Amino acid sequence: MFEIKIKDFLGRIGVLDTPHGKIETPALLPVINPNRLLLPVSRMKEIGAEALITNAYIIYRTPHLRERAVDVGIHRLLGFDAPVMTDSGSYQLSVYGDIEVENEDIVQFQIEVGSDIIVPKDIPTPPFSPRDRAEKELMTTVRNVSEAWEMLAGLSNRPLLASPIQGSTYPDLREKCARMLRGMGDIFPIGAVVPLLENYRFKQIAEIILHSKMGTSTCTPIHLFGAGHPMILSFAVAFGCDLFDSAAYALFAKENRYLSPHGTYDLSSMEYLPCACPICSTHTAKELRESDERERLLAEHNLHTAFSEIRLIKESIREGTLIELVQQRCRAHPRLLDALKIALSHTDIIDELSPQRRSSPFYSGPESALMPEVRRHQKRLERLEVGKNCIIFTTHPASTHPELSLKDFDSVFILRAPFGPFPPELAETLPVNTVHVSGDLEAKHKALEGVVYLVKNNPDTLFTLVLDREWLDIAKQRLNGLDNVEVWGEENG
């Protein structure tokens, strides 16, 4: 049902089978309001939509839409012959506190209208709610998922079930919910994150994604509900999300906001359009502002931007450079960069799920020192035989200390940030052949962690370190108290 084709970091390109065809992930599903179609569905498909999502509750509560949906099906109602996902009304529940439909009824309605991906009635507990409320509503969601799963059992060519992971901003509750839902669903959406996205609470989003991933099977697709801004997409994909839905393309257009992978612009103050989509390449900022079709045109640009970012993410996964794209995107907002550092600190899940790199890592900033390739390299140091005396250098000692001959040492290592020490024979191999920044303090500290690790694992070995001046002060701090280390700088000592 879900086949993973290519993996990079925690991101993957996959294929999801549905009754109305395949969806290649990562995928963005534009939200369709059948009462107000800002863009023709046919145009959305041309721009890149492989699937759509619409609100089953709105259709259910609107008599003429409900009658037609039951009569001709959801696909003919929308004029879309590819996969359609239907939501049960959780957005209305989050806004109004209640919806006038039972779980069994809304699930049965979604089955009747031929939805490809069904969502049961879940309870979107707001961020930072009391823990007891989050636990209680989580259990309600799990019961509703279980009921929906039983309703789908035995159906021929059955729709997929999207089983929402709830738990507010409590990471352990998200993980608990995900574990309880195992075996009851085909897709696992992470719900109730839109308020966090709107308030740039990216650190909380990172924690929620990773703890939800910890509770799910590694081969199941993860959907991040309500995330459609191109700025967040690469980050979410890199940490394990496969599907996205959003009405942002339309909502932002209504508010005169212009989406880009680097953030959001106010069209009213723009002089130039920094995009080459069909809208931006045929309009100036002034023409777009003054157009009678401004909202539709801006919505189309916003959708182009989101799908362009999805395609770039896929190509980055294929090339093995997804995390470098994430590092670029995270520099668009300081809170997003902080979230990246928080996410990278979850070494347990990252080391377990991320594959070996297929390309040379590119050192893009201090957070690159936190990458799994660095930890894996330093872990290998425990298997190295170093003998009775070992030399580690940043610059070959022949140029600064001719009295030191490499032949006098049992083992020789090069020191390179952020990886640490490695034998010269590996200098042109992955991952140590990275492009690195010599002056980055975080990278040097990480490299010296590897030295400390090697020294402590070999207490009977005498280590001689020959270091450039820029390494000396840091090295003396990190190696202080280690009696079997002698540090040489530009002058002995």
CSV table of C-alpha atoms in Angstrom, one decimal:
chain,number,residue,atom,x,y,z
A,1,MET,CA,0.0,0.0,0.0
A,2,PHE,CA,3.0,2.3,0.7
A,3,GLU,CA,6.2,1.6,-1.0
A,4,ILE,CA,9.4,3.5,-0.1
A,5,LYS,CA,11.6,4.1,-3.2
A,6,ILE,CA,14.4,6.4,-2.0
A,7,LYS,CA,15.5,7.5,1.5
A,8,ASP,CA,17.6,10.4,2.5
A,9,PHE,CA,18.0,11.4,6.2
A,10,LEU,CA,14.5,10.7,7.6
A,11,GLY,CA,12.8,11.8,4.3
A,12,ARG,CA,11.8,9.5,1.6
A,13,ILE,CA,10.2,9.3,-1.8
A,14,GLY,CA,7.4,6.8,-1.8
A,15,VAL,CA,4.3,5.6,-3.6
A,16,LEU,CA,0.9,5.4,-1.8
A,17,ASP,CA,-1.7,3.2,-3.5
A,18,THR,CA,-5.4,4.4,-3.3
A,19,PRO,CA,-8.6,3.2,-4.9
A,20,HIS,CA,-8.3,6.1,-7.5
A,21,GLY,CA,-4.6,5.8,-8.2
A,22,LYS,CA,-1.2,6.4,-6.8
A,23,ILE,CA,0.2,9.4,-4.9
A,24,GLU,CA,4.0,9.9,-5.1
A,25,THR,CA,5.2,11.3,-1.8
A,26,PRO,CA,6.2,13.8,-0.5
A,27,ALA,CA,2.9,15.2,-1.7
A,28,LEU,CA,0.9,18.3,-1.0
A,29,LEU,CA,-2.9,18.0,-1.1
A,30,PRO,CA,-4.6,21.4,-1.7
A,31,VAL,CA,-7.7,22.0,0.4
A,32,ILE,CA,-10.9,22.4,-1.6
A,33,ASN,CA,-13.9,24.2,-0.3
A,34,PRO,CA,-16.8,23.0,-2.6
A,35,ASN,CA,-18.7,26.1,-1.6
A,36,ARG,CA,-16.0,28.4,-2.9
A,37,LEU,CA,-13.6,27.2,-5.6
A,38,LEU,CA,-11.0,29.9,-6.0
A,39,LEU,CA,-9.1,27.9,-8.6
A,40,PRO,CA,-10.6,25.4,-11.0
A,41,VAL,CA,-9.7,21.9,-10.0
A,42,SER,CA,-8.4,21.2,-13.5
A,43,ARG,CA,-5.9,24.1,-13.0
A,44,MET,CA,-4.7,22.6,-9.7
A,45,LYS,CA,-4.0,19.4,-11.5
A,46,GLU,CA,-2.0,21.2,-14.1
A,47,ILE,CA,0.0,22.9,-11.5
A,48,GLY,CA,1.0,19.7,-9.8
A,49,ALA,CA,-1.8,18.4,-7.6
A,50,GLU,CA,-1.9,14.5,-7.6
A,51,ALA,CA,-4.6,14.5,-4.9
A,52,LEU,CA,-7.0,16.8,-3.2
A,53,ILE,CA,-8.5,17.0,0.3
A,54,THR,CA,-12.0,18.4,1.0
A,55,ASN,CA,-14.1,18.7,4.1
A,56,ALA,CA,-16.7,15.9,4.4
A,57,TYR,CA,-18.4,17.7,7.3
A,58,ILE,CA,-19.1,20.8,5.1
A,59,ILE,CA,-20.5,18.6,2.4
A,60,TYR,CA,-22.5,16.5,4.9
A,61,ARG,CA,-24.1,19.7,6.4
A,62,THR,CA,-24.8,21.4,3.1
A,63,PRO,CA,-28.0,19.7,1.7
A,64,HIS,CA,-27.4,20.2,-2.0
A,65,LEU,CA,-23.8,19.2,-1.8
A,66,ARG,CA,-24.6,16.2,0.3
A,67,GLU,CA,-27.3,15.0,-2.1
A,68,ARG,CA,-25.1,15.3,-5.1
A,69,ALA,CA,-22.1,13.7,-3.4
A,70,VAL,CA,-24.2,10.6,-2.5
A,71,ASP,CA,-25.7,10.6,-6.0
A,72,VAL,CA,-22.5,10.9,-8.1
A,73,GLY,CA,-19.7,10.5,-5.7
A,74,ILE,CA,-17.0,12.9,-4.3
A,75,HIS,CA,-14.9,12.7,-7.4
A,76,ARG,CA,-17.6,13.9,-9.8
A,77,LEU,CA,-18.7,16.5,-7.3
A,78,LEU,CA,-15.3,18.0,-7.4
A,79,GLY,CA,-14.5,17.2,-11.0
A,80,PHE,CA,-11.3,15.4,-10.1
A,81,ASP,CA,-10.5,11.9,-11.3
A,82,ALA,CA,-7.5,11.3,-9.0
A,83,PRO,CA,-7.3,10.5,-5.2
A,84,VAL,CA,-9.5,12.5,-2.9
A,85,MET,CA,-9.0,12.6,0.9
A,86,THR,CA,-11.9,13.8,3.1
A,87,ASP,CA,-11.6,15.3,6.5
A,88,SER,CA,-14.2,14.8,9.2
A,89,GLY,CA,-14.6,18.3,10.5
A,90,SER,CA,-11.8,18.6,13.0
A,91,TYR,CA,-11.1,22.2,11.9
A,92,GLN,CA,-14.7,23.2,12.7
A,93,LEU,CA,-14.3,21.3,16.0
A,94,SER,CA,-11.2,23.3,16.9
A,95,VAL,CA,-13.0,26.6,16.0
A,96,TYR,CA,-16.5,26.0,17.4
A,97,GLY,CA,-15.8,23.4,20.1
A,98,ASP,CA,-18.3,20.9,18.7
A,99,ILE,CA,-19.7,19.5,15.4
A,100,GLU,CA,-23.2,18.1,14.9
A,101,VAL,CA,-22.3,14.7,13.7
A,102,GLU,CA,-21.3,11.4,15.3
A,103,ASN,CA,-18.1,9.6,14.3
A,104,GLU,CA,-20.0,6.6,12.9
A,105,ASP,CA,-22.2,8.8,10.7
A,106,ILE,CA,-19.3,10.9,9.2
A,107,VAL,CA,-17.2,7.8,8.5
A,108,GLN,CA,-20.2,6.1,6.8
A,109,PHE,CA,-20.8,9.2,4.8
A,110,GLN,CA,-17.2,9.3,3.6
A,111,ILE,CA,-17.5,5.6,2.6
A,112,GLU,CA,-20.8,6.3,0.7
A,113,VAL,CA,-19.3,9.1,-1.4
A,114,GLY,CA,-16.3,7.1,-2.4
A,115,SER,CA,-13.5,8.9,-0.6
A,116,ASP,CA,-10.1,7.4,-1.1
A,117,ILE,CA,-8.7,8.4,2.2
A,118,ILE,CA,-11.1,8.7,5.2
A,119,VAL,CA,-10.5,10.6,8.4
A,120,PRO,CA,-12.6,9.7,11.5
A,121,LYS,CA,-13.8,12.3,13.9
A,122,ASP,CA,-10.7,13.2,15.9
A,123,ILE,CA,-10.4,15.7,18.7
A,124,PRO,CA,-7.7,18.4,18.0
A,125,THR,CA,-6.6,19.3,21.5
A,126,PRO,CA,-5.1,22.9,21.3
A,127,PRO,CA,-1.4,23.4,22.1
A,128,PHE,CA,-0.5,23.8,25.8
A,129,SER,CA,-3.9,22.5,27.0
A,130,PRO,CA,-4.0,20.8,30.5
A,131,ARG,CA,-2.5,17.4,30.4
A,132,ASP,CA,-5.6,15.6,31.7
A,133,ARG,CA,-7.6,17.2,28.9
A,134,ALA,CA,-5.1,16.1,26.3
A,135,GLU,CA,-5.1,12.5,27.6
A,136,LYS,CA,-8.9,12.3,27.7
A,137,GLU,CA,-9.3,13.7,24.2
A,138,LEU,CA,-6.5,11.5,22.9
A,139,MET,CA,-8.5,8.4,24.1
A,140,THR,CA,-11.6,9.7,22.4
A,141,THR,CA,-9.7,10.0,19.1
A,142,VAL,CA,-8.3,6.4,19.5
A,143,ARG,CA,-11.8,5.0,20.1
A,144,ASN,CA,-13.1,6.8,17.1
A,145,VAL,CA,-10.2,5.4,15.0
A,146,SER,CA,-10.9,1.9,16.2
A,147,GLU,CA,-14.6,2.2,15.3
A,148,ALA,CA,-13.7,3.5,11.8
A,149,TRP,CA,-11.2,0.7,11.3
A,150,GLU,CA,-13.9,-1.9,12.1
A,151,MET,CA,-16.3,-0.2,9.7
A,152,LEU,CA,-13.8,-0.5,6.9
A,153,ALA,CA,-12.9,-4.2,7.6
A,154,GLY,CA,-14.1,-6.5,4.9
A,155,LEU,CA,-14.9,-3.8,2.3
A,156,SER,CA,-13.7,-4.6,-1.2
A,157,ASN,CA,-11.3,-2.0,-2.6
A,158,ARG,CA,-11.6,-0.2,0.7
A,159,PRO,CA,-10.6,3.4,1.2
A,160,LEU,CA,-7.5,4.1,3.3
A,161,LEU,CA,-7.9,5.2,6.9
A,162,ALA,CA,-6.0,8.2,8.2
A,163,SER,CA,-5.6,7.7,11.9
A,164,PRO,CA,-4.8,11.1,13.6
A,165,ILE,CA,-2.1,11.3,16.2
A,166,GLN,CA,-3.2,13.7,19.0
A,167,GLY,CA,-1.8,14.7,22.4
A,168,SER,CA,-1.4,18.5,22.3
A,169,THR,CA,2.1,19.7,23.0
A,170,TYR,CA,3.1,16.7,25.2
A,171,PRO,CA,5.6,14.7,23.2
A,172,ASP,CA,5.1,11.5,25.4
A,173,LEU,CA,1.4,11.7,24.7
A,174,ARG,CA,2.0,12.0,21.0
A,175,GLU,CA,4.2,8.9,21.1
A,176,LYS,CA,1.6,7.1,23.3
A,177,CYS,CA,-1.2,7.9,20.9
A,178,ALA,CA,0.9,6.7,17.9
A,179,ARG,CA,1.7,3.4,19.6
A,180,MET,CA,-2.0,2.9,20.4
A,181,LEU,CA,-3.0,3.5,16.8
A,182,ARG,CA,-0.5,0.9,15.4
A,183,GLY,CA,-2.3,-1.6,13.3
A,184,MET,CA,-5.4,0.6,13.0
A,185,GLY,CA,-4.8,2.7,9.9
A,186,ASP,CA,-2.9,3.2,6.7
A,187,ILE,CA,-1.8,6.8,7.1
A,188,PHE,CA,-1.0,8.6,10.3
A,189,PRO,CA,-1.7,12.4,10.3
A,190,ILE,CA,-0.2,14.5,13.1
A,191,GLY,CA,-3.0,16.8,14.1
A,192,ALA,CA,-3.6,20.1,15.9
A,193,VAL,CA,-0.3,21.8,14.8
A,194,VAL,CA,-1.8,24.8,12.8
A,195,PRO,CA,-1.8,27.1,15.9
A,196,LEU,CA,1.9,26.2,16.4
A,197,LEU,CA,2.7,27.0,12.8
A,198,GLU,CA,0.8,30.3,12.9
A,199,ASN,CA,2.9,31.3,15.9
A,200,TYR,CA,6.3,30.1,14.7
A,201,ARG,CA,6.5,27.4,17.4
A,202,PHE,CA,8.8,25.3,15.3
A,203,LYS,CA,10.6,23.7,18.3
A,204,GLN,CA,7.3,22.2,19.5
A,205,ILE,CA,6.5,21.0,16.0
A,206,ALA,CA,9.9,19.3,15.8
A,207,GLU,CA,9.3,17.5,19.1
A,208,ILE,CA,5.8,16.5,18.1
A,209,ILE,CA,6.9,15.1,14.7
A,210,LEU,CA,9.8,13.1,16.1
A,211,HIS,CA,7.9,11.6,19.1
A,212,SER,CA,5.0,10.7,16.7
A,213,LYS,CA,7.5,9.0,14.5
A,214,MET,CA,8.9,7.0,17.5
A,215,GLY,CA,5.4,5.5,18.0
A,216,THR,CA,4.7,4.5,14.5
A,217,SER,CA,6.0,1.8,12.2
A,218,THR,CA,8.9,3.0,10.1
A,219,CYS,CA,7.1,2.0,6.8
A,220,THR,CA,3.9,3.9,7.3
A,221,PRO,CA,3.2,7.4,5.8
A,222,ILE,CA,3.0,10.4,8.1
A,223,HIS,CA,0.7,13.3,7.2
A,224,LEU,CA,1.3,16.7,8.8
A,225,PHE,CA,-2.2,18.3,9.0
A,226,GLY,CA,-2.4,21.9,7.9
A,227,ALA,CA,1.2,22.4,6.9
A,228,GLY,CA,1.4,23.9,3.5
A,229,HIS,CA,3.8,26.9,3.7
A,230,PRO,CA,6.8,26.1,1.5
A,231,MET,CA,9.2,27.4,4.2
A,232,ILE,CA,8.4,24.4,6.5
A,233,LEU,CA,8.0,21.6,4.0
A,234,SER,CA,11.7,20.5,3.6
A,235,PHE,CA,12.1,20.5,7.4
A,236,ALA,CA,9.0,18.4,7.9
A,237,VAL,CA,10.0,16.0,5.1
A,238,ALA,CA,13.6,15.6,6.5
A,239,PHE,CA,12.2,14.5,9.8
A,240,GLY,CA,9.8,12.0,8.4
A,241,CYS,CA,6.6,13.6,7.1
A,242,ASP,CA,5.3,12.4,3.7
A,243,LEU,CA,1.9,14.1,3.1
A,244,PHE,CA,0.8,17.7,3.6
A,245,ASP,CA,-2.5,19.5,3.2
A,246,SER,CA,-3.2,23.2,3.3
A,247,ALA,CA,-5.6,26.0,2.4
A,248,ALA,CA,-2.7,28.5,2.9
A,249,TYR,CA,-2.5,29.1,-0.9
A,250,ALA,CA,-6.0,30.5,-0.8
A,251,LEU,CA,-6.2,31.9,2.7
A,252,PHE,CA,-2.9,33.9,2.2
A,253,ALA,CA,-4.1,35.1,-1.1
A,254,LYS,CA,-7.2,36.5,0.4
A,255,GLU,CA,-5.0,38.5,2.9
A,256,ASN,CA,-2.8,39.7,0.1
A,257,ARG,CA,0.1,37.6,1.2
A,258,TYR,CA,2.7,36.2,-1.3
A,259,LEU,CA,4.3,32.9,-0.4
A,260,SER,CA,8.0,32.0,-0.9
A,261,PRO,CA,10.3,29.3,0.4
A,262,HIS,CA,12.0,32.0,2.5
A,263,GLY,CA,8.9,33.4,4.2
A,264,THR,CA,5.8,35.5,3.4
A,265,TYR,CA,5.7,38.9,1.7
A,266,ASP,CA,2.9,41.5,1.8
A,267,LEU,CA,2.0,42.1,-1.8
A,268,SER,CA,0.9,45.7,-1.1
A,269,SER,CA,4.5,46.6,-0.3
A,270,MET,CA,6.3,44.6,-3.0
A,271,GLU,CA,8.1,46.2,-5.9
A,272,TYR,CA,9.4,43.0,-7.6
A,273,LEU,CA,8.1,39.4,-7.8
A,274,PRO,CA,11.0,37.0,-7.0
A,275,CYS,CA,9.5,34.1,-8.8
A,276,ALA,CA,9.4,32.7,-12.3
A,277,CYS,CA,6.0,30.9,-12.2
A,278,PRO,CA,3.5,31.7,-15.0
A,279,ILE,CA,1.8,34.4,-12.9
A,280,CYS,CA,5.0,36.2,-11.8
A,281,SER,CA,6.6,36.0,-15.2
A,282,THR,CA,3.6,37.7,-16.8
A,283,HIS,CA,2.8,40.3,-14.2
A,284,THR,CA,4.6,43.0,-12.3
A,285,ALA,CA,3.9,43.5,-8.6
A,286,LYS,CA,1.9,46.6,-9.5
A,287,GLU,CA,-0.1,44.7,-12.1
A,288,LEU,CA,-0.8,41.9,-9.8
A,289,ARG,CA,-1.9,44.3,-7.0
A,290,GLU,CA,-4.3,46.1,-9.3
A,291,SER,CA,-5.8,43.1,-11.1
A,292,ASP,CA,-9.5,42.4,-10.7
A,293,GLU,CA,-8.4,38.8,-10.4
A,294,ARG,CA,-5.7,39.5,-7.8
A,295,GLU,CA,-6.9,36.9,-5.3
A,296,ARG,CA,-7.1,34.1,-7.9
A,297,LEU,CA,-3.8,35.0,-9.4
A,298,LEU,CA,-2.0,35.2,-6.1
A,299,ALA,CA,-3.5,31.9,-5.0
A,300,GLU,CA,-2.2,30.3,-8.2
A,301,HIS,CA,1.3,31.8,-7.5
A,302,ASN,CA,1.1,30.4,-3.9
A,303,LEU,CA,0.2,27.0,-5.2
A,304,HIS,CA,3.0,27.1,-7.8
A,305,THR,CA,5.5,28.0,-5.1
A,306,ALA,CA,4.4,25.1,-2.8
A,307,PHE,CA,4.6,22.5,-5.6
A,308,SER,CA,7.9,23.8,-6.8
A,309,GLU,CA,9.3,23.3,-3.3
A,310,ILE,CA,7.9,19.8,-3.2
A,311,ARG,CA,9.7,19.0,-6.5
A,312,LEU,CA,12.9,20.5,-5.2
A,313,ILE,CA,12.6,18.4,-2.0
A,314,LYS,CA,12.2,15.2,-4.1
A,315,GLU,CA,15.2,16.0,-6.2
A,316,SER,CA,17.2,16.7,-3.1
A,317,ILE,CA,16.2,13.3,-1.7
A,318,ARG,CA,17.2,11.7,-4.9
A,319,GLU,CA,20.6,13.4,-4.9
A,320,GLY,CA,21.1,12.7,-1.1
A,321,THR,CA,21.3,16.4,-0.2
A,322,LEU,CA,18.0,16.9,1.6
A,323,ILE,CA,19.5,18.0,4.9
A,324,GLU,CA,21.6,20.7,3.1
A,325,LEU,CA,18.3,22.1,1.6
A,326,VAL,CA,16.8,22.1,5.1
A,327,GLN,CA,19.8,24.0,6.5
A,328,GLN,CA,19.3,26.7,3.8
A,329,ARG,CA,15.6,26.9,4.4
A,330,CYS,CA,16.0,27.1,8.2
A,331,ARG,CA,18.0,30.2,7.9
A,332,ALA,CA,14.9,32.0,6.7
A,333,HIS,CA,13.7,32.2,10.4
A,334,PRO,CA,15.8,32.0,13.6
A,335,ARG,CA,13.1,29.9,15.3
A,336,LEU,CA,13.2,27.4,12.5
A,337,LEU,CA,17.0,27.2,12.8
A,338,ASP,CA,16.6,26.6,16.6
A,339,ALA,CA,14.0,23.9,15.8
A,340,LEU,CA,16.6,22.2,13.5
A,341,LYS,CA,19.1,22.1,16.3
A,342,ILE,CA,16.5,20.6,18.7
A,343,ALA,CA,15.5,18.0,16.1
A,344,LEU,CA,19.1,17.0,15.4
A,345,SER,CA,19.6,16.4,19.1
A,346,HIS,CA,17.3,13.4,18.9
A,347,THR,CA,20.2,11.1,18.0
A,348,ASP,CA,18.3,7.9,18.9
A,349,ILE,CA,15.6,8.1,16.2
A,350,ILE,CA,17.9,9.8,13.6
A,351,ASP,CA,20.6,7.2,13.9
A,352,GLU,CA,18.1,4.4,13.8
A,353,LEU,CA,16.2,5.6,10.7
A,354,SER,CA,18.6,7.6,8.6
A,355,PRO,CA,20.5,5.7,5.9
A,356,GLN,CA,24.2,6.1,5.1
A,357,ARG,CA,24.8,9.1,2.9
A,358,ARG,CA,25.1,8.6,-0.8
A,359,SER,CA,26.9,12.0,-1.4
A,360,SER,CA,29.6,14.0,0.4
A,361,PRO,CA,28.2,16.0,3.2
A,362,PHE,CA,28.4,19.8,2.7
A,363,TYR,CA,29.3,21.7,5.9
A,364,SER,CA,26.6,24.4,6.0
A,365,GLY,CA,26.9,25.8,9.5
A,366,PRO,CA,27.3,24.8,13.2
A,367,GLU,CA,24.3,22.5,13.0
A,368,SER,CA,26.2,20.3,10.5
A,369,ALA,CA,28.4,19.2,13.5
A,370,LEU,CA,25.2,17.4,14.8
A,371,MET,CA,24.7,15.2,11.8
A,372,PRO,CA,24.6,11.4,12.2
A,373,GLU,CA,27.6,11.0,9.9
A,374,VAL,CA,29.7,12.7,12.5
A,375,ARG,CA,28.5,10.4,15.3
A,376,ARG,CA,28.9,7.3,13.2
A,377,HIS,CA,32.4,8.2,12.3
A,378,GLN,CA,33.4,8.9,15.9
A,379,LYS,CA,31.8,5.6,17.0
A,380,ARG,CA,34.1,3.8,14.6
A,381,LEU,CA,37.1,5.2,16.5
A,382,GLU,CA,36.7,2.5,19.2
A,383,ARG,CA,37.6,-0.2,16.7
A,384,LEU,CA,40.9,1.4,15.7
A,385,GLU,CA,44.2,0.0,16.8
A,386,VAL,CA,46.5,2.9,17.7
A,387,GLY,CA,49.6,1.2,19.2
A,388,LYS,CA,51.9,2.7,21.9
A,389,ASN,CA,52.2,6.2,20.3
A,390,CYS,CA,50.0,8.1,18.0
A,391,ILE,CA,50.2,11.4,16.2
A,392,ILE,CA,47.2,13.5,15.2
A,393,PHE,CA,47.7,16.6,13.1
A,394,THR,CA,45.7,19.3,11.3
A,395,THR,CA,48.7,20.3,9.1
A,396,HIS,CA,51.4,17.8,8.2
A,397,PRO,CA,54.2,18.3,10.8
A,398,ALA,CA,56.9,18.3,8.2
A,399,SER,CA,56.1,22.0,7.5
A,400,THR,CA,56.2,23.1,11.1
A,401,HIS,CA,58.0,20.5,13.1
A,402,PRO,CA,60.5,18.6,11.0
A,403,GLU,CA,61.9,17.0,14.1
A,404,LEU,CA,58.6,14.9,14.2
A,405,SER,CA,58.8,12.0,11.8
A,406,LEU,CA,55.6,10.1,11.1
A,407,LYS,CA,57.7,6.9,10.9
A,408,ASP,CA,58.3,7.2,14.6
A,409,PHE,CA,54.6,6.7,15.4
A,410,ASP,CA,52.6,3.5,15.5
A,411,SER,CA,49.6,5.2,14.1
A,412,VAL,CA,48.9,8.5,12.2
A,413,PHE,CA,45.6,10.4,12.1
A,414,ILE,CA,44.5,13.6,10.4
A,415,LEU,CA,42.2,15.9,12.4
A,416,ARG,CA,39.4,17.5,10.4
A,417,ALA,CA,36.3,19.3,11.7
A,418,PRO,CA,33.7,18.3,12.5
A,419,PHE,CA,34.5,14.5,12.2
A,420,GLY,CA,37.6,14.3,14.3
A,421,PRO,CA,40.6,12.0,13.7
A,422,PHE,CA,40.8,9.5,10.8
A,423,PRO,CA,43.6,7.6,9.0
A,424,PRO,CA,45.1,9.4,6.0
A,425,GLU,CA,44.0,6.6,3.7
A,426,LEU,CA,40.4,7.7,4.3
A,427,ALA,CA,40.9,11.4,3.4
A,428,GLU,CA,39.1,11.2,0.1
A,429,THR,CA,36.3,8.9,1.2
A,430,LEU,CA,32.8,9.5,2.6
A,431,PRO,CA,32.0,11.1,4.9
A,432,VAL,CA,35.3,12.9,5.8
A,433,ASN,CA,35.8,14.4,2.4
A,434,THR,CA,33.2,17.0,3.1
A,435,VAL,CA,33.6,20.7,2.3
A,436,HIS,CA,34.1,22.3,5.7
A,437,VAL,CA,34.7,25.7,7.3
A,438,SER,CA,38.0,25.8,9.1
A,439,GLY,CA,37.0,28.6,11.5
A,440,ASP,CA,33.8,27.2,12.9
A,441,LEU,CA,34.1,26.7,16.6
A,442,GLU,CA,31.3,24.2,16.9
A,443,ALA,CA,32.9,22.0,14.3
A,444,LYS,CA,36.2,22.1,16.1
A,445,HIS,CA,34.6,21.2,19.5
A,446,LYS,CA,32.9,18.3,17.8
A,447,ALA,CA,36.1,17.1,16.2
A,448,LEU,CA,37.9,17.3,19.5
A,449,GLU,CA,35.2,15.2,21.1
A,450,GLY,CA,36.4,12.5,18.8
A,451,VAL,CA,40.0,13.0,19.9
A,452,VAL,CA,38.9,12.8,23.6
A,453,TYR,CA,37.0,9.6,22.8
A,454,LEU,CA,40.0,8.1,21.1
A,455,VAL,CA,42.4,9.1,24.0
A,456,LYS,CA,40.1,7.8,26.7
A,457,ASN,CA,39.7,4.5,24.9
A,458,ASN,CA,43.5,4.1,24.7
A,459,PRO,CA,44.9,5.1,28.1
A,460,ASP,CA,48.2,3.4,27.6
A,461,THR,CA,48.9,5.2,24.3
A,462,LEU,CA,50.9,8.5,24.2
A,463,PHE,CA,49.2,10.9,21.8
A,464,THR,CA,51.0,13.8,20.1
A,465,LEU,CA,48.7,16.5,18.6
A,466,VAL,CA,50.2,18.9,16.1
A,467,LEU,CA,47.7,21.7,15.7
A,468,ASP,CA,47.3,25.0,13.8
A,469,ARG,CA,47.1,28.1,15.9
A,470,GLU,CA,43.3,28.4,15.6
A,471,TRP,CA,42.9,25.0,17.2
A,472,LEU,CA,45.2,25.5,20.2
A,473,ASP,CA,43.1,27.3,22.8
A,474,ILE,CA,40.1,25.0,22.1
A,475,ALA,CA,42.2,21.9,22.3
A,476,LYS,CA,43.8,22.9,25.6
A,477,GLN,CA,40.3,23.3,27.1
A,478,ARG,CA,38.9,20.1,25.8
A,479,LEU,CA,42.0,18.0,26.5
A,480,ASN,CA,42.7,19.4,30.0
A,481,GLY,CA,43.3,16.6,32.5
A,482,LEU,CA,44.3,14.0,30.0
A,483,ASP,CA,47.9,12.9,31.0
A,484,ASN,CA,48.7,10.9,27.9
A,485,VAL,CA,48.4,13.8,25.5
A,486,GLU,CA,51.1,16.2,24.3
A,487,VAL,CA,50.0,19.3,22.3
A,488,TRP,CA,52.3,21.0,19.8
A,489,GLY,CA,51.4,24.3,18.2
A,490,GLU,CA,53.5,26.5,15.9
A,491,GLU,CA,56.1,26.1,18.6
A,492,ASN,CA,56.5,23.0,20.7
A,493,GLY,CA,54.2,23.1,23.7
